[in-house]
Structures are given as structure tokens and as C-alpha cells.
mmCIF file of C-alpha atoms in Angstrom:
data_model
loop_
_atom_site.group_PDB
_atom_site.id
_atom_site.type_symbol
_atom_site.label_atom_id
_atom_site.label_comp_id
_atom_site.label_asym_id
_atom_site.label_seq_id
_atom_site.Cartn_x
_atom_site.Cartn_y
_atom_site.Cartn_z
ATOM 1 C CA GLN A 232 0.000 0.000 0.000
ATOM 2 C CA GLN A 233 2.845 2.383 0.811
ATOM 3 C CA VAL A 234 4.501 1.718 -2.549
ATOM 4 C CA VAL A 235 1.263 2.110 -4.490
ATOM 5 C CA GLY A 236 0.602 5.327 -2.619
ATOM 6 C CA ALA A 237 4.037 6.642 -3.460
ATOM 7 C CA LEU A 238 3.656 5.899 -7.147
ATOM 8 C CA ASN A 239 0.158 7.413 -7.334
ATOM 9 C CA VAL A 240 0.793 10.515 -5.210
ATOM 10 C CA VAL A 241 4.218 11.614 -6.382
ATOM 11 C CA THR A 242 4.188 13.992 -9.326
ATOM 12 C CA ALA A 243 6.495 12.893 -12.120
ATOM 13 C CA PRO A 244 9.344 15.411 -11.888
ATOM 14 C CA CYS A 245 10.602 15.290 -15.443
ATOM 15 C CA CYS A 246 8.982 17.194 -18.315
ATOM 16 C CA ALA A 247 5.248 16.582 -18.452
ATOM 17 C CA CYS A 248 4.373 14.490 -21.481
ATOM 18 C CA GLU A 249 0.904 13.640 -22.788
ATOM 19 C CA GLY A 250 -0.763 14.844 -19.609
ATOM 20 C CA ARG A 251 0.791 12.286 -17.280
ATOM 21 C CA SER A 252 0.633 13.531 -13.725
ATOM 22 C CA ASN A 253 2.362 10.889 -11.623
ATOM 23 C CA ILE A 254 4.997 8.168 -11.714
ATOM 24 C CA ALA A 255 2.401 5.386 -11.935
ATOM 25 C CA GLN A 256 1.116 6.795 -15.219
ATOM 26 C CA CYS A 257 4.674 7.141 -16.505
ATOM 27 C CA LEU A 258 5.408 3.511 -15.684
ATOM 28 C CA LEU A 259 2.315 2.385 -17.541
ATOM 29 C CA LEU A 260 2.449 4.684 -20.552
ATOM 30 C CA ALA A 261 5.974 5.996 -21.142
ATOM 31 C CA PRO A 262 7.874 4.727 -24.177
ATOM 32 C CA LYS A 263 10.730 2.317 -23.650
ATOM 33 C CA GLY A 264 14.061 3.903 -22.934
ATOM 34 C CA CYS A 265 12.934 6.825 -20.747
ATOM 35 C CA GLU A 266 16.021 7.398 -18.638
ATOM 36 C CA ASN A 267 14.100 8.789 -15.680
ATOM 37 C CA LEU A 268 11.765 5.906 -14.907
ATOM 38 C CA PRO A 269 13.965 3.275 -13.231
ATOM 39 C CA ALA A 270 15.586 5.737 -10.838
ATOM 40 C CA LEU A 271 12.334 7.519 -10.040
ATOM 41 C CA ALA A 272 10.429 4.313 -9.353
ATOM 42 C CA GLU A 273 13.239 2.935 -7.195
ATOM 43 C CA ARG A 274 13.429 6.193 -5.250
ATOM 44 C CA ALA A 275 9.676 6.227 -4.652
ATOM 45 C CA ILE A 276 9.774 2.642 -3.380
ATOM 46 C CA GLN A 277 12.726 3.363 -1.093
ATOM 47 C CA LEU A 278 10.978 6.365 0.423
ATOM 48 C CA ALA A 279 7.738 4.415 0.828
ATOM 49 C CA ALA A 280 9.579 1.611 2.623
ATOM 50 C CA SER A 281 11.396 4.078 4.864
ATOM 51 C CA GLY A 282 8.179 5.355 6.428
ATOM 52 C CA VAL A 283 8.535 8.929 5.184
ATOM 53 C CA LYS A 284 5.194 10.746 5.290
ATOM 54 C CA GLY A 285 3.330 11.213 2.020
ATOM 55 C CA ASN A 286 3.726 14.981 1.817
ATOM 56 C CA GLU A 287 7.462 14.753 2.526
ATOM 57 C CA ARG A 288 7.808 11.967 -0.009
ATOM 58 C CA GLN A 289 6.133 14.128 -2.625
ATOM 59 C CA MET A 290 8.358 17.110 -1.849
ATOM 60 C CA ALA A 291 11.453 14.944 -2.113
ATOM 61 C CA LEU A 292 10.578 13.715 -5.567
ATOM 62 C CA SER A 293 8.578 16.468 -7.162
ATOM 63 C CA TYR A 294 11.482 18.591 -8.419
ATOM 64 C CA GLY A 295 14.430 16.259 -8.883
ATOM 65 C CA ASP A 296 14.777 14.290 -12.057
ATOM 66 C CA ILE A 297 17.123 11.283 -12.111
ATOM 67 C CA TRP A 298 19.912 9.668 -10.163
ATOM 68 C CA VAL A 299 23.329 10.095 -11.761
ATOM 69 C CA ASP A 300 26.566 8.326 -10.907
ATOM 70 C CA THR A 301 28.798 11.366 -10.437
ATOM 71 C CA GLY A 302 31.802 9.223 -9.557
ATOM 72 C CA SER A 303 32.567 11.515 -6.622
ATOM 73 C CA GLN A 304 35.021 10.358 -3.973
ATOM 74 C CA GLU A 305 35.049 13.733 -2.224
ATOM 75 C CA ALA A 306 34.839 13.722 1.593
ATOM 76 C CA PRO A 307 33.843 10.034 1.912
ATOM 77 C CA GLU A 308 33.510 10.486 5.671
ATOM 78 C CA LYS A 309 30.384 12.597 5.079
ATOM 79 C CA SER A 310 27.018 10.810 4.914
ATOM 80 C CA VAL A 311 25.453 13.094 2.314
ATOM 81 C CA GLN A 312 27.366 14.463 -0.662
ATOM 82 C CA VAL A 313 26.130 17.727 -2.177
ATOM 83 C CA GLN A 314 27.767 18.772 -5.418
ATOM 84 C CA LEU A 315 27.054 22.216 -6.830
ATOM 85 C CA TRP A 316 27.937 22.909 -10.454
ATOM 86 C CA MET A 317 27.953 26.648 -11.031
ATOM 87 C CA ASP A 318 29.014 29.371 -13.451
ATOM 88 C CA PRO A 319 30.555 32.184 -11.340
ATOM 89 C CA GLY A 320 29.661 34.646 -14.098
ATOM 90 C CA HIS A 321 25.943 33.874 -13.861
ATOM 91 C CA PRO A 322 23.675 36.866 -13.078
ATOM 92 C CA LEU A 323 22.067 34.969 -10.160
ATOM 93 C CA LEU A 324 25.389 34.284 -8.431
ATOM 94 C CA GLY A 325 24.474 36.428 -5.415
ATOM 95 C CA ALA A 326 21.227 34.580 -4.691
ATOM 96 C CA LEU A 327 22.905 31.208 -5.138
ATOM 97 C CA TRP A 328 25.841 32.108 -2.906
ATOM 98 C CA SER A 329 23.570 33.316 -0.119
ATOM 99 C CA GLN A 330 21.631 30.072 -0.346
ATOM 100 C CA LEU A 331 24.759 27.910 -0.229
ATOM 101 C CA THR A 332 26.171 29.851 2.727
ATOM 102 C CA ASN A 333 22.933 29.350 4.654
ATOM 103 C CA LEU A 334 22.839 25.624 3.838
ATOM 104 C CA GLU A 335 26.412 25.141 5.013
ATOM 105 C CA GLY A 336 25.523 26.868 8.275
ATOM 106 C CA VAL A 337 22.690 24.479 9.208
ATOM 107 C CA PRO A 338 23.908 22.616 12.348
ATOM 108 C CA SER A 339 22.823 19.178 11.100
ATOM 109 C CA HIS A 340 24.768 19.750 7.877
ATOM 110 C CA GLN A 341 28.090 20.635 9.457
ATOM 111 C CA LYS A 342 28.975 17.077 10.465
ATOM 112 C CA GLY A 343 27.065 14.886 8.055
ATOM 113 C CA VAL A 344 27.041 16.821 4.774
ATOM 114 C CA GLY A 345 29.901 17.516 2.398
ATOM 115 C CA PHE A 346 29.527 20.449 -0.007
ATOM 116 C CA HIS A 347 31.653 20.416 -3.165
ATOM 117 C CA LEU A 348 31.860 23.172 -5.776
ATOM 118 C CA HIS A 349 32.547 22.727 -9.486
ATOM 119 C CA PHE A 350 33.188 25.757 -11.656
ATOM 120 C CA ILE A 351 31.956 25.691 -15.238
ATOM 121 C CA THR A 352 30.962 28.046 -18.002
ATOM 122 C CA THR A 353 27.444 27.964 -19.416
ATOM 123 C CA GLY A 354 27.815 30.861 -21.857
ATOM 124 C CA THR A 355 30.355 32.341 -24.227
ATOM 125 C CA ASP A 356 32.367 34.188 -21.570
ATOM 126 C CA SER A 357 34.379 31.896 -19.315
ATOM 127 C CA PHE A 358 36.446 34.614 -17.600
ATOM 128 C CA TRP A 359 34.950 34.354 -14.107
ATOM 129 C CA ALA A 360 34.958 30.575 -14.210
ATOM 130 C CA GLN A 361 38.679 30.817 -15.000
ATOM 131 C CA ALA A 362 39.252 33.441 -12.296
ATOM 132 C CA VAL A 363 37.540 31.355 -9.604
ATOM 133 C CA THR A 364 39.307 28.182 -10.767
ATOM 134 C CA ALA A 365 42.666 29.982 -10.537
ATOM 135 C CA ALA A 366 41.718 31.100 -7.010
ATOM 136 C CA ASP A 367 40.686 27.534 -6.170
ATOM 137 C CA ASN A 368 44.164 26.386 -7.179
ATOM 138 C CA GLN A 369 45.400 28.581 -4.314
ATOM 139 C CA GLY A 370 42.670 27.346 -1.960
ATOM 140 C CA HIS A 371 40.670 30.589 -1.939
ATOM 141 C CA SER A 372 37.781 30.112 -4.375
ATOM 142 C CA LYS A 373 35.067 30.701 -1.779
ATOM 143 C CA GLU A 374 36.694 33.880 -0.563
ATOM 144 C CA LEU A 375 36.968 35.209 -4.114
ATOM 145 C CA ILE A 376 33.333 34.398 -4.872
ATOM 146 C CA GLN A 377 32.275 36.282 -1.741
ATOM 147 C CA VAL A 378 34.227 39.329 -2.938
ATOM 148 C CA LEU A 379 32.725 38.987 -6.419
ATOM 149 C CA VAL A 380 29.209 38.879 -4.970
ATOM 150 C CA GLU A 381 29.839 41.905 -2.765
ATOM 151 C CA GLU A 382 31.323 43.994 -5.562
ATOM 152 C CA LYS A 383 28.568 43.058 -8.008
ATOM 153 C CA ARG A 384 25.998 44.520 -5.641
ATOM 154 C CA GLY A 385 27.471 47.992 -6.166
ATOM 155 C CA LEU A 386 27.086 47.909 -9.948
ATOM 156 C CA ASP A 387 23.890 48.484 -11.904
ATOM 157 C CA THR A 388 24.696 46.384 -14.983
ATOM 158 C CA PRO A 389 27.919 44.408 -14.380
ATOM 159 C CA SER A 390 27.452 42.619 -17.699
ATOM 160 C CA ASP A 391 28.128 45.833 -19.665
ATOM 161 C CA ALA A 392 31.700 46.210 -20.884
ATOM 162 C CA GLY A 393 32.409 49.341 -18.860
ATOM 163 C CA GLU A 394 30.891 48.028 -15.679
ATOM 164 C CA ALA A 395 32.596 44.649 -16.166
ATOM 165 C CA SER A 396 35.946 46.433 -16.278
ATOM 166 C CA VAL A 397 35.131 48.278 -13.061
ATOM 167 C CA LEU A 398 34.062 45.008 -11.432
ATOM 168 C CA LEU A 399 37.340 43.338 -12.372
ATOM 169 C CA GLU A 400 39.352 46.256 -10.993
ATOM 170 C CA ARG A 401 37.464 46.139 -7.707
ATOM 171 C CA VAL A 402 37.893 42.382 -7.344
ATOM 172 C CA GLN A 403 41.600 42.641 -8.208
ATOM 173 C CA GLY A 404 41.939 45.345 -5.576
ATOM 174 C CA ARG A 405 40.719 42.925 -2.914
ATOM 175 C CA ALA A 406 42.470 39.766 -4.120
ATOM 176 C CA GLU A 407 45.305 39.956 -1.605
ATOM 177 C CA GLU A 408 42.771 40.714 1.133
ATOM 178 C CA VAL A 409 41.399 37.179 0.767
ATOM 179 C CA GLY A 410 44.821 35.538 0.702
ATOM 180 C CA LEU A 411 45.524 35.354 -3.024
ATOM 181 C CA ASP A 412 48.911 35.896 -4.594
ATOM 182 C CA LEU A 413 47.706 38.638 -6.946
ATOM 183 C CA ASN A 414 50.390 38.223 -9.608
ATOM 184 C CA ARG A 415 50.020 34.455 -9.717
ATOM 185 C CA TRP A 416 46.211 34.653 -9.759
ATOM 186 C CA SER A 417 46.145 37.240 -12.554
ATOM 187 C CA ARG A 418 48.613 35.211 -14.610
ATOM 188 C CA GLU A 419 46.937 31.843 -14.093
ATOM 189 C CA THR A 420 43.426 33.177 -14.751
ATOM 190 C CA LEU A 421 44.383 33.658 -18.400
ATOM 191 C CA SER A 422 46.692 30.649 -18.652
ATOM 192 C CA GLN A 423 46.016 27.762 -20.996
ATOM 193 C CA GLU A 424 46.191 25.373 -18.046
ATOM 194 C CA VAL A 425 43.240 27.028 -16.292
ATOM 195 C CA ILE A 426 41.331 27.429 -19.554
ATOM 196 C CA ASP A 427 41.721 23.672 -20.012
ATOM 197 C CA GLN A 428 40.599 23.017 -16.416
ATOM 198 C CA VAL A 429 37.369 24.934 -16.990
ATOM 199 C CA ALA A 430 36.822 23.208 -20.327
ATOM 200 C CA GLU A 431 37.312 19.770 -18.743
ATOM 201 C CA GLU A 432 34.898 20.538 -15.882
ATOM 202 C CA SER A 433 32.341 21.921 -18.338
ATOM 203 C CA ALA A 434 32.651 18.798 -20.506
ATOM 204 C CA ARG A 435 32.205 16.575 -17.447
ATOM 205 C CA ALA A 436 29.169 18.626 -16.447
ATOM 206 C CA GLU A 437 27.640 18.041 -19.857
ATOM 207 C CA GLN A 438 28.165 14.292 -19.478
ATOM 208 C CA LEU A 439 26.278 14.424 -16.161
ATOM 209 C CA GLY A 440 23.355 16.222 -17.770
ATOM 210 C CA VAL A 441 24.116 19.669 -16.369
ATOM 211 C CA ARG A 442 22.176 22.055 -18.568
ATOM 212 C CA ALA A 443 21.945 25.085 -16.317
ATOM 213 C CA SER A 444 23.795 26.987 -13.617
ATOM 214 C CA PRO A 445 23.312 26.075 -10.891
ATOM 215 C CA THR A 446 22.752 22.320 -10.944
ATOM 216 C CA TRP A 447 22.759 20.364 -7.689
ATOM 217 C CA PHE A 448 23.517 16.695 -7.097
ATOM 218 C CA ILE A 449 22.423 15.437 -3.670
ATOM 219 C CA ASN A 450 23.752 11.929 -3.171
ATOM 220 C CA GLY A 451 23.545 11.645 -6.938
ATOM 221 C CA TYR A 452 20.001 13.001 -7.363
ATOM 222 C CA ARG A 453 20.082 15.834 -9.870
ATOM 223 C CA HIS A 454 18.236 19.123 -9.360
ATOM 224 C CA ARG A 455 18.517 21.669 -12.144
ATOM 225 C CA GLY A 456 18.253 25.417 -11.693
ATOM 226 C CA LEU A 457 18.027 27.749 -8.735
ATOM 227 C CA GLN A 458 15.948 25.731 -6.260
ATOM 228 C CA SER A 459 14.562 27.275 -3.114
ATOM 229 C CA GLN A 460 16.714 26.814 -0.047
ATOM 230 C CA ALA A 461 13.845 24.996 1.669
ATOM 231 C CA SER A 462 13.628 22.496 -1.192
ATOM 232 C CA ILE A 463 17.319 21.629 -1.121
ATOM 233 C CA GLN A 464 17.266 21.459 2.669
ATOM 234 C CA ARG A 465 14.301 19.039 2.637
ATOM 235 C CA VAL A 466 16.095 16.613 0.328
ATOM 236 C CA ILE A 467 19.268 16.738 2.448
ATOM 237 C CA ALA A 468 17.153 16.113 5.574
ATOM 238 C CA LEU A 469 15.461 13.106 3.959
ATOM 239 C CA GLU A 470 18.827 11.653 2.961
ATOM 240 C CA LEU A 471 20.155 12.101 6.513
ATOM 241 C CA GLU A 472 17.010 10.527 7.976
ATOM 242 C CA GLU A 473 17.203 7.581 5.604
ATOM 243 C CA LEU A 474 20.844 6.957 6.530
ATOM 244 C CA SER A 475 19.970 7.201 10.234
ATOM 245 C CA ARG A 476 17.292 4.540 9.829
ATOM 246 C CA GLN A 477 19.717 2.291 7.978
ATOM 247 C CA GLU A 478 22.316 2.677 10.710
ATOM 248 C CA ALA A 479 19.925 2.272 13.669
ATOM 249 C CA PRO A 480 19.955 -1.577 13.789
ATOM 250 C CA LEU A 481 23.745 -1.576 13.705
ATOM 251 C CA ASP A 482 23.853 0.896 16.579
ATOM 252 C CA GLY A 483 21.442 -1.298 18.545
ATOM 253 C CA ALA A 484 23.531 -4.371 17.918
ATOM 254 C CA LYS A 485 26.632 -2.605 19.148
ATOM 255 C CA GLY A 486 24.866 -1.473 22.265
ATOM 256 C CA GLY A 487 23.877 -5.034 23.103
ATOM 257 C CA ASP A 488 27.412 -6.389 22.963
#
């Protein structure tokens, strides 16, 4: 009954096709080869078996699309892996950065959740992706992004050529403030090595189905676009709860020894 309920209640999160409104209809009617169906059905069944309430189950599935093997080995000691693929030159960088900062500050996330950033270009101008990648090579990508966000706020149209030049000057003026070797950073930003790094990350992103900045992967479940903070936080919470339930019998067994 739980599984049937999950399949009938949960809205199919991929593009609506032929009026189908839930996963059960997709399973019955979708053409062979739909990449979303196996992962979505498995996820619905897992959540149904875990005892998650119907409304939470629907929220967890209603905006993700498929599970993707990202091949990540980052921070294996963390229970939940959150990968964020982002273009630092995107106009919505400020909103995204505020959201990420808030998510990292949630107490339950600080021990059990690993956040990993990947810098890509989604347009024709890869300069800021290169600049942040060059800063990341010195271990200061987050600090540089914070400066970039702060300086963008003071400009009306930072995408215009004149304003973009002012933005670069302001960020360069604060580079050493955040721990960067200014000469090395300026040189490496335009180097072929960093250009290749950004190109390789962008190509990998395309292989993973990243079509927009930002794109989130939460334990492999892909979420495209600027999601609400509450939505991302709900999925992380469900993943933590599911892992806690899986670990509970082991904890009980240890306590009985």
C-alpha cells in the first residue's frame, strides 16, 4: 500500500508528457528507454519503505529528475554528498551564494554533509569561471566568490563592458585581502592550463546532464536550476534521515554487545 501510494501521489518530476501527472502513469504509458523511470520508481519505493510521510515523499521527488553516478570520492567520511555545479559569471550568483552559505551553516549539515563546488561556463564568456578556478588552485575560491558577490551589488549592470571592467578592478583590488597571490592569480586566470581546467569541468558537467547553472547533485540526485533553499534542505534532511534509519539496527547491535 505504501509503494502504491508513493507511485500514485508523487508527481512525475521530469517534463510533463501527454498529460501524465504521476509516476504510476509514466510507468504504464511511457515509451521504452525513458532514462528517468527506473531511478524515479526505485526512489519512490525506497521512500515508501522508509516510512517517510506522504507529503514529505512528494516534496522529495517532485522537483528532482534522475539519479546520476557522479563518480565523486570527495569527503567520503560525510554521509550526504552535495555537489554544486555553477558558473561564477551567472547573473544569479548572489542569490545562489547566499543560499549555499545558509545551507552550510545548518547545524545538522556541518557534520554529516559535504559540499563540493565545481566551476563551469554555461555561456560564451568563461572569464569568471577561470578566475575562480585559478583562485581555487590557491585554496581561496570561496573567498573570491564572496568578494565577487559583494562587488557586483554595487554595480547596476555588471554585464556591460564598462561596468565589467570596473568590477574586475574592484575584485583585483581585494584579491590579496582574501589571501591570493595577486600576480600568480592574474597570470593563471588567463593561462592555458586554467582554460583547459574549466573546459574539462564543463565537458564533465555536460556528461552528467548539467544544462543550467546552478545544478545540484544530492547523493547523486540531480536538481537543475536555482531551487529554493527549503527544497534543497528538505532533500538533504530526507537523505540524513534515511541513513539514520539504515544505521539504527547496527547501533542497537553494538549497544547489546
